[in-house]
CSV table of C-alpha atoms and ligand atoms in Angstrom, one decimal:
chain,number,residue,atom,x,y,z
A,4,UNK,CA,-62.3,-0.5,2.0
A,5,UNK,CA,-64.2,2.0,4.1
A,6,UNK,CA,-65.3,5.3,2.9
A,7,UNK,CA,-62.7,7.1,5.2
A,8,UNK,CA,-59.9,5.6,2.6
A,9,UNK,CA,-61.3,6.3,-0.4
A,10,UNK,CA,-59.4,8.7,-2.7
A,11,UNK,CA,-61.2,11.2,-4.7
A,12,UNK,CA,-59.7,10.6,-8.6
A,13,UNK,CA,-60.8,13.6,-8.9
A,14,UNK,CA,-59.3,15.4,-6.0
A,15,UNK,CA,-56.4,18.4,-6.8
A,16,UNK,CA,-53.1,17.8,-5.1
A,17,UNK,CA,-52.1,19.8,-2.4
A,18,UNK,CA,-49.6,22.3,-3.4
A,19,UNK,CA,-48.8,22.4,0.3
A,20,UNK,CA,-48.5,18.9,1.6
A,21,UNK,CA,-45.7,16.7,0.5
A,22,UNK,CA,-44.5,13.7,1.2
A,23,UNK,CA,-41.4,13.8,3.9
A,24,UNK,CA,-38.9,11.3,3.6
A,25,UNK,CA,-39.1,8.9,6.7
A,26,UNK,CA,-35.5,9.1,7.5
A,27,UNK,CA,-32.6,11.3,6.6
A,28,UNK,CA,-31.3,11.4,2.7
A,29,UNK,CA,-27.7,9.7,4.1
A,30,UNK,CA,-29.7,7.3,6.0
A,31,UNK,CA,-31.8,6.5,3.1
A,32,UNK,CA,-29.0,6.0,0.5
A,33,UNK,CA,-26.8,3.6,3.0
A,34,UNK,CA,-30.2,1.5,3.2
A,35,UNK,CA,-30.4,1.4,-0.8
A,36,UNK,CA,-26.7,0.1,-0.4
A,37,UNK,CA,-27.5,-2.5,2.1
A,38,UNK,CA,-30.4,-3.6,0.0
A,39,UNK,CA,-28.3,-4.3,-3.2
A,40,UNK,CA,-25.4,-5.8,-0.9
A,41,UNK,CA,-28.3,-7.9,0.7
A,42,UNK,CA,-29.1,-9.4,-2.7
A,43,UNK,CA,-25.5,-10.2,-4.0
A,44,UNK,CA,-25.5,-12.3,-1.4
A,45,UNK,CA,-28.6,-14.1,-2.0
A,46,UNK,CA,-28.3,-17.6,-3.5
A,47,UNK,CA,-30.3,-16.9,-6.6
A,48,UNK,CA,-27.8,-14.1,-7.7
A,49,UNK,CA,-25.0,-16.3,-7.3
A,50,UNK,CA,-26.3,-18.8,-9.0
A,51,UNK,CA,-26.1,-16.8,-12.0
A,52,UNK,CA,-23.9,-18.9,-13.9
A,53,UNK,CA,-21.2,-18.2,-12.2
A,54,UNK,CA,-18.3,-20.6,-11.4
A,55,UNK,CA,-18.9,-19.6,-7.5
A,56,UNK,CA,-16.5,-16.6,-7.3
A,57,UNK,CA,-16.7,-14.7,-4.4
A,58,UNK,CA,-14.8,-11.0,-4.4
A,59,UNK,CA,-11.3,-11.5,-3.9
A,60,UNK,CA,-10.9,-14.3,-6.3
A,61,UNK,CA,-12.9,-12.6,-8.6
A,62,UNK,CA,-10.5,-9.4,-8.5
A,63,UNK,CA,-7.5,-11.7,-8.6
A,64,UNK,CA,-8.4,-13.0,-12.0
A,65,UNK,CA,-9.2,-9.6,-13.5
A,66,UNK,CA,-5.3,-9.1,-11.7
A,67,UNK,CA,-4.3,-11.9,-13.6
A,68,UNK,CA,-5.9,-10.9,-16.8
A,69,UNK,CA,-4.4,-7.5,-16.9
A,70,UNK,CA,-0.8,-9.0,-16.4
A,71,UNK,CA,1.8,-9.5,-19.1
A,72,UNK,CA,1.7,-13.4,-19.9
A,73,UNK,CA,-1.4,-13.3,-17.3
A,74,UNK,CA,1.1,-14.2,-14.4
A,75,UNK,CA,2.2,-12.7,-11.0
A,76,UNK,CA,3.8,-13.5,-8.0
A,77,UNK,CA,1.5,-14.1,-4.9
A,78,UNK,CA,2.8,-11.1,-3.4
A,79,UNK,CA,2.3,-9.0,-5.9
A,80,UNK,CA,-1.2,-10.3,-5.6
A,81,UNK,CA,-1.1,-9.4,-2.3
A,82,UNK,CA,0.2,-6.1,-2.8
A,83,UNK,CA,-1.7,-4.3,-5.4
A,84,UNK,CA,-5.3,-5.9,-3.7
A,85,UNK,CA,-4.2,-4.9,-0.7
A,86,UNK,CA,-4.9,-8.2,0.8
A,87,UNK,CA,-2.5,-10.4,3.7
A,88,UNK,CA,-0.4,-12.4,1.9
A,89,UNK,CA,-2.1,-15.6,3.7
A,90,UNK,CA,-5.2,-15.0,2.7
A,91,UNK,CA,-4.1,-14.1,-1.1
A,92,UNK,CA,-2.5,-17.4,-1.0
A,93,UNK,CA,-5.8,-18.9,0.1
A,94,UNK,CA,-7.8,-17.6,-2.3
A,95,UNK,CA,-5.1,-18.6,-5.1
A,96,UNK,CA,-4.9,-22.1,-3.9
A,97,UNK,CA,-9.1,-21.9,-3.7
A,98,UNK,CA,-8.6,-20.9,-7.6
A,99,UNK,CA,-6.6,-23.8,-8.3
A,100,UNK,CA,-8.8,-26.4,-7.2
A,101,UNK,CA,-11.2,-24.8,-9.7
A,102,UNK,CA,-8.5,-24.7,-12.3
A,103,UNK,CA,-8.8,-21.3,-13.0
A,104,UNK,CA,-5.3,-20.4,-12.5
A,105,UNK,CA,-2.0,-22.6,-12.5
A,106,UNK,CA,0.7,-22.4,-10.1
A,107,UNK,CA,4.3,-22.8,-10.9
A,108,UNK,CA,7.8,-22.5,-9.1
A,109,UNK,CA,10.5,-20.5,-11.4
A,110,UNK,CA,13.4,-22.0,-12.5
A,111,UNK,CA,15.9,-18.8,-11.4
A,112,UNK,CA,14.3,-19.2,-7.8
A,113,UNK,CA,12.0,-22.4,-6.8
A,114,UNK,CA,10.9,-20.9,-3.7
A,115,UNK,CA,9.0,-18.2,-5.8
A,116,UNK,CA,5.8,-18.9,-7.3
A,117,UNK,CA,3.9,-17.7,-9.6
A,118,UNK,CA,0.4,-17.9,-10.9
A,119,UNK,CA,-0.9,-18.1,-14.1
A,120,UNK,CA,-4.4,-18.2,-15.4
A,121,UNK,CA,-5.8,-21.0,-17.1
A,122,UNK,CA,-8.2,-20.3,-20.8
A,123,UNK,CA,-11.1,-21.7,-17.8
A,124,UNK,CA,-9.6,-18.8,-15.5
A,125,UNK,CA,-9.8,-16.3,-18.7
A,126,UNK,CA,-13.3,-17.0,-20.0
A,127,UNK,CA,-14.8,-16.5,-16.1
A,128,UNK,CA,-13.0,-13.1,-16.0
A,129,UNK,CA,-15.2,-11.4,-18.9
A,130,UNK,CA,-16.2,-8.3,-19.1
A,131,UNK,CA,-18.9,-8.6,-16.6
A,132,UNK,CA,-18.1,-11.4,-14.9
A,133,UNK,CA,-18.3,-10.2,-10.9
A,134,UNK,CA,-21.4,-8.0,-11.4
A,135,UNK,CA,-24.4,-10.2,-11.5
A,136,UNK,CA,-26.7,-9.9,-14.8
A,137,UNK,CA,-30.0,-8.3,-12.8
A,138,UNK,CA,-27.3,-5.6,-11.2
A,139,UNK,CA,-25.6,-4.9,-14.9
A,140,UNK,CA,-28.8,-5.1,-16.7
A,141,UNK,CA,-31.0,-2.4,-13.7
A,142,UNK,CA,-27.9,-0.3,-13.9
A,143,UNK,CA,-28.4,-0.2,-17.8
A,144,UNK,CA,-31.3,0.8,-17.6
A,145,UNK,CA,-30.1,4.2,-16.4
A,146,UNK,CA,-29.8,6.9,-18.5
A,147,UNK,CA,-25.8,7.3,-19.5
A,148,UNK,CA,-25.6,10.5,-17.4
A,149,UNK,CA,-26.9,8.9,-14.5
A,150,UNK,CA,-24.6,5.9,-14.6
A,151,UNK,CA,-21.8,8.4,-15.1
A,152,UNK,CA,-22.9,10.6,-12.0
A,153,UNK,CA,-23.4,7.4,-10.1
A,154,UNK,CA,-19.7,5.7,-10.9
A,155,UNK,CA,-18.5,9.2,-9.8
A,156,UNK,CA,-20.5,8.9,-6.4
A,157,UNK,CA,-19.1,5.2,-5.7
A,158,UNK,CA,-15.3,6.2,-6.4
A,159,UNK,CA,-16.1,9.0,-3.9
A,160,UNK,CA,-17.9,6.8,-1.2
A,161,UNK,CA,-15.4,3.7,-1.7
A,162,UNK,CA,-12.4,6.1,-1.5
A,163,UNK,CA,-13.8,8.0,1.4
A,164,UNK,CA,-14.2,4.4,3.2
A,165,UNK,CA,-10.6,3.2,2.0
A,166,UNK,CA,-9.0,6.5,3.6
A,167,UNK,CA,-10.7,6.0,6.9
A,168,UNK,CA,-9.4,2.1,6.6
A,169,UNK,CA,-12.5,0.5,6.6
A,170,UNK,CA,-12.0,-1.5,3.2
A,171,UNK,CA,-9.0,-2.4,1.0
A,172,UNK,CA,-9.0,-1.3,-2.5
A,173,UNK,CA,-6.3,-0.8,-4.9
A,174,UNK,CA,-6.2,0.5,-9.0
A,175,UNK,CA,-8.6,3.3,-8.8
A,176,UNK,CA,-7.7,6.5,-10.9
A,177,UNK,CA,-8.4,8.9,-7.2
A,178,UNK,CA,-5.3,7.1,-5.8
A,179,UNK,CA,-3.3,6.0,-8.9
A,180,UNK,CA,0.3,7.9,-9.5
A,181,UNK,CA,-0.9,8.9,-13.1
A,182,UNK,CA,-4.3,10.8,-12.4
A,183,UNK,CA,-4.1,14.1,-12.2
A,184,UNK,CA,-8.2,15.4,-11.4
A,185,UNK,CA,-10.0,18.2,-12.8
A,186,UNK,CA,-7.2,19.7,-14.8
A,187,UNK,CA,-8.7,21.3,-17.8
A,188,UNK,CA,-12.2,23.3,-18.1
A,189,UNK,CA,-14.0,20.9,-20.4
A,190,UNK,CA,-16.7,19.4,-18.0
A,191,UNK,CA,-16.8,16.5,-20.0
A,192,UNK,CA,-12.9,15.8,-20.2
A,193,UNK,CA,-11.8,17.5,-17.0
A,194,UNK,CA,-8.9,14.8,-16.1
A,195,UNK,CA,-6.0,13.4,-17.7
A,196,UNK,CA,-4.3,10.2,-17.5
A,197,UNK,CA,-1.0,10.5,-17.8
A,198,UNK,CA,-0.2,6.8,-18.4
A,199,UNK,CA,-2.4,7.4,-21.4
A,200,UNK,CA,-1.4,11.1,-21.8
A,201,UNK,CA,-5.1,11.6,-22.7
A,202,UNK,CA,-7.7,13.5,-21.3
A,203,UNK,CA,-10.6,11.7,-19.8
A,204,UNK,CA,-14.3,12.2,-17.9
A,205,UNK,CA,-16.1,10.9,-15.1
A,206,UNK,CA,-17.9,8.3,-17.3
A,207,UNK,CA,-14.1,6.4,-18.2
A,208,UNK,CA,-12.9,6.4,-14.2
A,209,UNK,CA,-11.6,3.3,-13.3
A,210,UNK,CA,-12.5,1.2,-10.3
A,211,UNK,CA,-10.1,-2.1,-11.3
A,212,UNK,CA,-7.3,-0.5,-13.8
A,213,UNK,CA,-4.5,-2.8,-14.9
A,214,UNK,CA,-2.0,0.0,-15.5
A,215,UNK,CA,-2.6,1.4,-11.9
A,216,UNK,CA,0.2,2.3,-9.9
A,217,UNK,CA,-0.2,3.9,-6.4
A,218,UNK,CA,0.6,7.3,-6.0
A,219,UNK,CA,2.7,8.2,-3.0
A,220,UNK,CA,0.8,9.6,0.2
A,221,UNK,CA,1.3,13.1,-0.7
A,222,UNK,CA,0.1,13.2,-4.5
A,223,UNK,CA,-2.5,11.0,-3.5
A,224,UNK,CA,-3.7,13.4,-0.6
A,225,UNK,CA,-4.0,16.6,-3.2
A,226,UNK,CA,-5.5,14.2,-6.0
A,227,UNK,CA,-8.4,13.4,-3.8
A,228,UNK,CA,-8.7,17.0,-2.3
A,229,UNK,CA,-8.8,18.2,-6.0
A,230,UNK,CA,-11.0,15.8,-7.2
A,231,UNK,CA,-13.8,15.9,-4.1
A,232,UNK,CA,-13.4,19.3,-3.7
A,233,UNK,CA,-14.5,19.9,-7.5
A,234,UNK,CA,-11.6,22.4,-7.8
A,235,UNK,CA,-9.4,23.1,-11.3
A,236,UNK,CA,-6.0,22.8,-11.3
A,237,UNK,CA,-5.4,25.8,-12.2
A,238,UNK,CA,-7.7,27.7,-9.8
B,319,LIG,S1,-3.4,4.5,-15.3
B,319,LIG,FE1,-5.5,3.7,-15.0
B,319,LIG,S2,-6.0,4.1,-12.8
B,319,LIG,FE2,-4.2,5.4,-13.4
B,319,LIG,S3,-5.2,7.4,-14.0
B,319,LIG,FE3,-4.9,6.2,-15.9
B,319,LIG,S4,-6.9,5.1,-16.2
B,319,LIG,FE4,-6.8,5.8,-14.0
């Protein structure tokens, strides 16, 4: 190394220099996003024991889980992922094959069928199954009130992108019938659940709820302008 690039240990820092970000904050935090998305996809995180799940039939297993006697109809499979009935029916029949899930014909109707998940389908659905270990275990490492301001960041960002149509998601609290944002003063307990009729914080919003049912378009409009607006009910 020349002399021109040595650095003085001794040096003081410069309380007027500092170091200016390259690009825009936005810009910067979309690239962190494309960097994580970048390696989901790479082979060696979805090696990671998993039975070779992508999204969707990841989400309808969790679905599945969630449902009494861990059956539903293909539409309704359809309908609360928020997914063409074709390519639900794809992704159940890929599920099959890998016989994580069953399907049957009822007996009242045998041109309904519905879809039951195997003990093979239940144990791939655990609790973390979808989020590969290196994500779960980096975003562990976080401090709790980190993770808690991050999961409230996401549900904003992947709500934000649902309203302008960009991607389908279903059974978050911001657009479920029951959540009612920001209703009390505690910062720590500011919403309530009314399925639960319990109040609740950021840290316990939901991004894949089994009791979710979608508000209509009107409740769902206020809850989100009460919940990213950061105003109280009562204000
Ligand atoms: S039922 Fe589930 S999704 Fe709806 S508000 Fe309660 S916790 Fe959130």
């Amino acid at each position: 190394m020349s002399e021109l690039h040595m650095i003085d240990p001794a040096a003081q820092p410069s309380s007027e220099a500092t170091p200016t970000p390259s690009e825009p904050m936005v810009v910067q935090l979309a690239s962190g996003f494309e960097k994580i998305g970048l390696a989901m996809k790479s082979r060696s995180w979805r090696r990671e024991g998993r039975p070779g799940l992508g999204p969707l039939q990841r989400q309808i297993l969790t679905l599945l889980r969630s449902k009494p006697g861990r059956t539903a109809q293909v539409s309704t499979i359809a309908n609360e992922l928020v997914v063409r009935l074709p390519t639900a029916s794809e992704a159940v029949a890929t599920l099959e094959r890998k016989r994580l899930v069953r399907r049957r014909r009822t007996m009242q109707d045998g041109r309904v069928v519905t879809v039951e998940l195997t003990a093979r389908g239940l144990r791939a659905c655990g609790p973390t199954a979808g989020a590969p270990d290196h994500l779960t275990m980096a975003i562990g490492l976080l401090p709790a009130a980190e993770q808690a301001s991050l999961l409230k960041a996401l549900v904003k960002v992947i709500r934000t992108l649902q309203n302008k149509g960009e991607i389908s998601v279903a059974r978050m609290c911001v657009s479920c019938r029951y959540f009612q944002p920001n209703r009390y003063p505690d910062p720590d307990r500011p919403h309530h659940c009314s399925y639960v009729n319990a109040p609740f914080g950021d840290v316990s919003l939901r991004l894949d709820c089994g009791e979710y049912e979608a508000a209509v378009p009107d409740q769902a409009r206020d809850a989100w302008a009460l919940f990213a607006g950061e105003q109280t009910a009562t204000s």
